[in-house]
């Protein structure tokens, strides 16, 4: 018993030394600062557990383990738990202070505040254009803001006057366009036709199914570079029914389904790209964003946005559009469609269209 007591004293001495030398990090624990007032300290990691004390803004504590959004520290010699949402990571806080700004101003309206750095985190509130906040921390392309009520929330940095650059894993940076990440978004790309269904036939009997697969792979890569998770309804020359394509979309938490096609018409002077939607609202908005990006990035004629009841749109409950990427029966479009440069431009356009759809 005596031995235990001595152990505790040694422990507390160590703990206090960590508390008062903020730059030193405990070997077995990590130093955190409390970022809110009247934070409850509980005997177990849940909101119903008995409260054994309170800590407040500026207090520091050493954390020995984390689980399910709670951190374990010691309080009055007992194991105790604090909800981690109220803590500022000491190291990250110092890093944030080293940057050339400490406040940011919101540059868009109705901006979502989240409980973590990424769009897959929960929305915990909204903020508005012109509001200014202290930045507690920056992680990737997200800022953690100190709110007026003393709590903290994350905001996408590209919706503030201090956007953070995207770090592309491939090292390749999209040039000439605003880089807006697609982290947390699931996009289903649907290369039209395939296998025994060749799709439309071109001037020299080129098959639409080959063009759609080629461009889909380029688009998929660029969407992934922008952070999106991409699912292809087919990745080789196999037949996939329209029902199956819709089922694939609905099997995921799909944020956007984009069917890729090339057009054909008996009159060879007909050319250009178009984007098709079934429902007004989100689908119209997505189609419009993709079409205007296609108009900007490619030299093909714009045929605009059209409402159509294609099976993959009509039967799909996810936000879905179908894009016609030119006429393989047009002597003007066909050679353009076949260049890698054009396929890359189409991919840039779809990435930009999707980004504008999600973030504007
Ligand atoms: Zn087609």
XYZ file of C-alpha atoms and ligand atoms in Angstrom:
361
model
C 0.000 0.000 0.000
C 2.797 2.383 0.966
C 4.639 1.439 -2.202
C 1.607 2.294 -4.302
C 1.375 5.677 -2.679
C 5.016 6.447 -3.409
C 4.412 5.373 -6.988
C 1.547 7.796 -7.266
C 3.666 10.669 -5.979
C 6.373 9.930 -8.515
C 3.674 9.720 -11.139
C 2.148 13.060 -10.199
C 5.543 14.724 -10.112
C 6.190 13.488 -13.609
C 2.734 14.494 -14.744
C 3.123 18.005 -13.327
C 6.503 18.403 -14.966
C 4.904 17.594 -18.285
C 2.097 20.025 -17.589
C 4.383 22.954 -16.940
C 6.843 22.320 -19.746
C 4.521 22.445 -22.721
C 7.229 21.860 -25.323
C 8.166 18.537 -23.755
C 6.081 15.600 -24.730
C 5.478 12.693 -22.398
C 6.913 9.391 -23.510
C 3.738 7.548 -22.751
C 1.275 10.406 -23.044
C 0.644 13.359 -25.264
C 0.087 16.868 -24.068
C -3.167 18.516 -25.050
C -4.719 21.866 -24.292
C -8.380 22.261 -23.496
C -10.170 24.432 -26.058
C -13.519 24.980 -24.342
C -14.894 26.003 -20.943
C -16.570 23.783 -18.359
C -15.549 20.527 -19.967
C -16.708 17.546 -17.937
C -14.269 14.938 -16.717
C -15.926 11.533 -16.428
C -15.055 8.121 -15.006
C -15.759 6.315 -18.281
C -15.688 7.200 -21.981
C -19.351 7.999 -22.512
C -21.718 10.914 -21.993
C -23.750 9.119 -19.320
C -20.755 8.306 -17.126
C -20.390 9.959 -13.706
C -18.824 13.435 -13.744
C -15.871 13.723 -11.361
C -14.722 17.231 -12.237
C -14.421 19.982 -14.768
C -11.567 21.533 -16.716
C -11.565 24.664 -18.836
C -9.957 26.666 -21.616
C -6.177 26.792 -21.443
C -5.877 23.838 -19.027
C -3.414 21.234 -20.193
C -3.639 17.528 -19.758
C -1.655 14.476 -20.677
C -3.516 11.908 -22.709
C -2.597 8.247 -22.425
C -5.046 6.669 -24.810
C -7.899 7.546 -27.129
C -10.999 5.631 -27.987
C -14.262 6.442 -29.722
C -13.849 10.183 -29.474
C -12.683 10.132 -25.829
C -9.244 10.564 -24.337
C -8.015 9.025 -21.108
C -6.111 11.136 -18.609
C -5.801 11.132 -14.824
C -7.864 13.299 -12.498
C -7.273 13.245 -8.738
C -5.184 10.153 -9.254
C -7.958 8.271 -10.972
C -8.292 7.274 -14.579
C -10.611 9.816 -16.142
C -12.069 10.537 -19.553
C -12.670 13.727 -21.511
C -14.435 14.053 -24.873
C -11.630 14.676 -27.365
C -13.652 17.251 -29.308
C -12.833 19.805 -26.572
C -9.078 19.372 -26.861
C -6.590 21.164 -29.051
C -3.593 19.131 -30.060
C -0.633 21.022 -28.679
C 1.774 20.289 -31.497
C -0.717 21.153 -34.193
C -1.711 24.306 -32.376
C 1.866 25.551 -32.351
C 2.203 24.686 -36.028
C -0.911 26.664 -36.860
C 0.473 29.641 -35.006
C 3.573 29.575 -37.192
C 1.555 30.265 -40.305
C 1.244 33.839 -41.487
C -2.397 34.159 -40.503
C -4.393 33.360 -37.411
C -7.869 34.300 -38.561
C -9.842 33.460 -41.665
C -12.892 35.049 -43.205
C -15.647 32.937 -44.738
C -16.071 33.704 -48.449
C -19.322 31.875 -49.239
C -22.792 31.685 -47.827
C -24.329 28.849 -45.841
C -20.976 27.129 -45.363
C -21.071 23.839 -43.470
C -19.248 23.429 -40.194
C -18.169 19.872 -39.473
C -16.847 17.913 -36.514
C -13.754 16.787 -38.421
C -11.510 17.700 -41.355
C -13.316 16.189 -44.345
C -16.696 16.068 -46.017
C -17.492 12.668 -44.519
C -17.639 14.220 -41.052
C -20.951 15.284 -39.524
C -22.366 18.735 -40.182
C -22.650 20.508 -36.834
C -23.680 23.961 -38.006
C -23.465 26.635 -40.663
C -21.675 29.909 -41.101
C -21.945 32.813 -43.486
C -19.955 35.022 -45.804
C -17.959 37.703 -43.991
C -17.743 35.902 -40.627
C -14.209 35.829 -39.224
C -12.780 33.158 -36.928
C -9.558 32.292 -35.189
C -7.861 29.265 -36.727
C -6.928 26.712 -34.073
C -5.419 24.223 -36.429
C -5.072 23.379 -40.108
C -5.170 19.800 -41.367
C -4.867 19.150 -45.085
C -7.296 21.504 -46.772
C -9.414 22.101 -43.666
C -9.282 24.742 -40.958
C -10.405 24.143 -37.397
C -12.142 27.300 -36.217
C -12.767 28.623 -32.741
C -16.464 29.515 -32.641
C -17.996 32.347 -30.632
C -19.390 29.914 -28.058
C -15.920 28.558 -27.351
C -16.395 25.286 -29.161
C -14.532 24.303 -32.303
C -15.615 23.232 -35.784
C -13.961 22.431 -39.092
C -14.502 24.314 -42.322
C -13.262 23.664 -45.864
C -10.373 26.079 -46.408
C -11.428 26.723 -50.014
C -14.504 28.475 -48.632
C -12.296 30.908 -46.689
C -9.857 33.637 -47.666
C -6.988 31.248 -46.804
C -7.467 28.197 -49.038
C -4.899 25.427 -48.570
C -3.242 23.922 -51.616
C -4.163 20.408 -52.548
C -1.299 17.958 -52.270
C -1.746 15.578 -55.153
C -0.404 12.112 -54.383
C 0.945 11.757 -57.901
C 2.691 15.096 -57.628
C 0.697 16.275 -60.590
C -1.174 19.477 -59.950
C -4.201 20.432 -62.005
C -3.142 23.598 -63.756
C -5.121 26.674 -64.589
C -8.189 25.764 -62.546
C -9.196 26.246 -58.951
C -8.241 23.083 -57.127
C -11.105 21.890 -54.991
C -10.808 18.469 -53.422
C -13.294 15.642 -53.801
C -12.282 13.740 -50.666
C -15.152 11.728 -49.321
C -17.174 11.750 -52.532
C -18.131 8.505 -54.265
C -18.506 8.812 -58.005
C -19.744 6.016 -60.247
C -18.480 6.263 -63.827
C -20.469 4.326 -66.365
C -18.662 3.684 -69.667
C -21.565 3.144 -72.094
C -22.136 -0.191 -73.868
C -19.509 -2.988 -73.901
C -19.163 -6.649 -74.849
C -21.886 -7.712 -77.274
C -23.313 -4.178 -77.246
C -20.925 -2.068 -79.373
C -23.020 1.110 -79.140
C -22.931 3.542 -82.040
C -20.792 3.018 -85.111
C -18.358 5.670 -86.378
C -17.306 6.798 -89.856
C -14.877 3.877 -90.274
C -16.949 1.511 -88.115
C -15.268 2.561 -84.910
C -17.243 1.235 -81.963
C -18.607 3.585 -79.311
C -17.948 1.030 -76.541
C -14.175 1.370 -77.031
C -14.219 5.164 -76.876
C -16.326 5.227 -73.712
C -14.010 2.783 -71.898
C -10.862 4.681 -72.924
C -12.161 8.051 -71.753
C -13.664 6.573 -68.557
C -10.227 5.392 -67.434
C -8.742 8.857 -67.973
C -11.648 10.512 -66.151
C -11.406 7.984 -63.279
C -7.706 8.736 -62.792
C -8.247 12.494 -62.666
C -11.177 12.187 -60.273
C -9.028 9.985 -58.016
C -6.202 12.515 -58.180
C -8.724 15.069 -56.920
C -9.521 12.811 -53.960
C -12.725 11.117 -55.104
C -13.498 7.424 -54.741
C -14.373 6.176 -58.225
C -16.324 3.050 -59.080
C -16.532 1.917 -62.720
C -19.562 -0.061 -63.901
C -17.162 -1.890 -66.224
C -13.393 -1.734 -66.615
C -13.021 -3.969 -69.668
C -14.952 -4.987 -72.753
C -17.786 -6.825 -71.020
C -21.515 -6.536 -71.382
C -23.281 -4.928 -68.434
C -27.061 -4.497 -68.598
C -28.675 -1.132 -67.900
C -30.370 -2.608 -64.793
C -27.017 -3.789 -63.497
C -25.471 -0.354 -64.037
C -28.224 1.206 -61.927
C -27.787 -1.524 -59.291
C -24.066 -0.807 -59.079
C -24.822 2.867 -58.511
C -27.358 2.128 -55.805
C -25.129 -0.386 -54.043
C -22.833 2.463 -53.014
C -23.439 5.728 -51.230
C -23.100 7.367 -54.636
C -22.805 11.138 -54.764
C -22.822 11.289 -58.554
C -23.379 8.748 -61.324
C -21.956 9.797 -64.685
C -22.693 7.753 -67.789
C -20.238 8.347 -70.656
C -21.320 8.025 -74.286
C -20.537 9.171 -77.819
C -23.240 10.164 -80.215
C -24.052 9.215 -83.803
C -26.334 10.655 -86.469
C -26.857 9.984 -90.199
C -26.161 13.628 -91.063
C -22.405 14.104 -90.680
C -22.555 17.845 -90.093
C -24.166 17.223 -86.708
C -21.485 17.442 -84.047
C -20.707 18.504 -80.476
C -21.104 17.488 -76.847
C -24.181 17.483 -74.611
C -25.109 16.658 -71.009
C -28.390 14.937 -70.156
C -30.374 14.831 -66.942
C -33.724 13.367 -65.921
C -34.739 15.402 -62.882
C -34.617 19.138 -62.314
C -32.663 20.241 -59.264
C -29.469 18.366 -58.508
C -29.284 16.395 -61.747
C -29.865 19.510 -63.828
C -27.234 21.347 -61.820
C -24.670 18.565 -62.273
C -25.377 18.333 -66.006
C -25.057 22.078 -66.388
C -21.769 22.231 -64.472
C -20.271 19.412 -66.537
C -21.470 20.877 -69.825
C -20.120 24.337 -69.119
C -16.759 22.820 -68.130
C -16.753 20.782 -71.369
C -17.429 23.996 -73.304
C -14.494 25.618 -71.530
C -11.973 22.761 -71.801
C -12.702 21.204 -75.206
C -12.918 22.634 -78.712
C -16.028 20.646 -79.633
C -19.313 22.397 -80.363
C -21.673 22.763 -77.397
C -25.117 21.235 -77.819
C -26.054 22.212 -74.284
C -28.009 20.513 -71.529
C -31.047 18.374 -72.301
C -33.690 16.533 -70.322
C -34.006 12.842 -71.233
C -35.498 9.711 -69.729
C -32.598 7.346 -70.344
C -32.882 4.159 -68.291
C -29.707 4.766 -66.251
C -31.042 8.200 -65.247
C -34.740 7.447 -64.876
C -34.364 4.283 -62.789
C -31.452 5.559 -60.728
C -32.266 7.148 -57.365
C -28.759 8.582 -57.106
C -27.928 11.898 -58.740
C -27.188 10.811 -62.286
C -26.302 12.383 -65.617
C -25.366 11.094 -69.056
C -22.743 12.879 -71.116
C -22.416 12.597 -74.894
C -18.795 13.412 -75.654
C -19.077 14.128 -79.375
C -20.326 12.532 -82.585
C -18.315 9.611 -83.931
C -20.198 10.172 -87.203
C -18.804 13.710 -87.523
C -15.603 14.114 -89.572
C -14.855 17.106 -87.348
C -15.425 15.435 -83.957
C -14.035 11.952 -84.650
C -10.309 12.776 -85.037
C -10.472 15.101 -82.022
C -12.163 12.460 -79.835
C -9.334 10.026 -80.564
C -6.516 12.226 -79.278
C -5.122 11.712 -75.794
C -5.023 15.456 -75.350
C -8.763 15.710 -75.877
C -9.472 12.792 -73.536
C -7.402 14.560 -70.895
C -9.359 17.786 -71.495
C -12.641 15.907 -71.124
C -11.402 14.470 -67.834
C -10.379 17.930 -66.595
C -13.831 19.202 -67.555
C -15.667 16.441 -65.703
C -13.522 16.918 -62.596
C -14.154 20.656 -62.673
C -17.874 20.202 -63.344
C -18.211 17.777 -60.442
C -16.218 20.043 -58.123
C -18.370 23.033 -59.000
C -21.493 20.956 -58.509
C -20.462 19.813 -55.025
C -18.933 23.041 -53.787
C -21.034 25.884 -55.218
Zn -24.141 5.303 -76.239
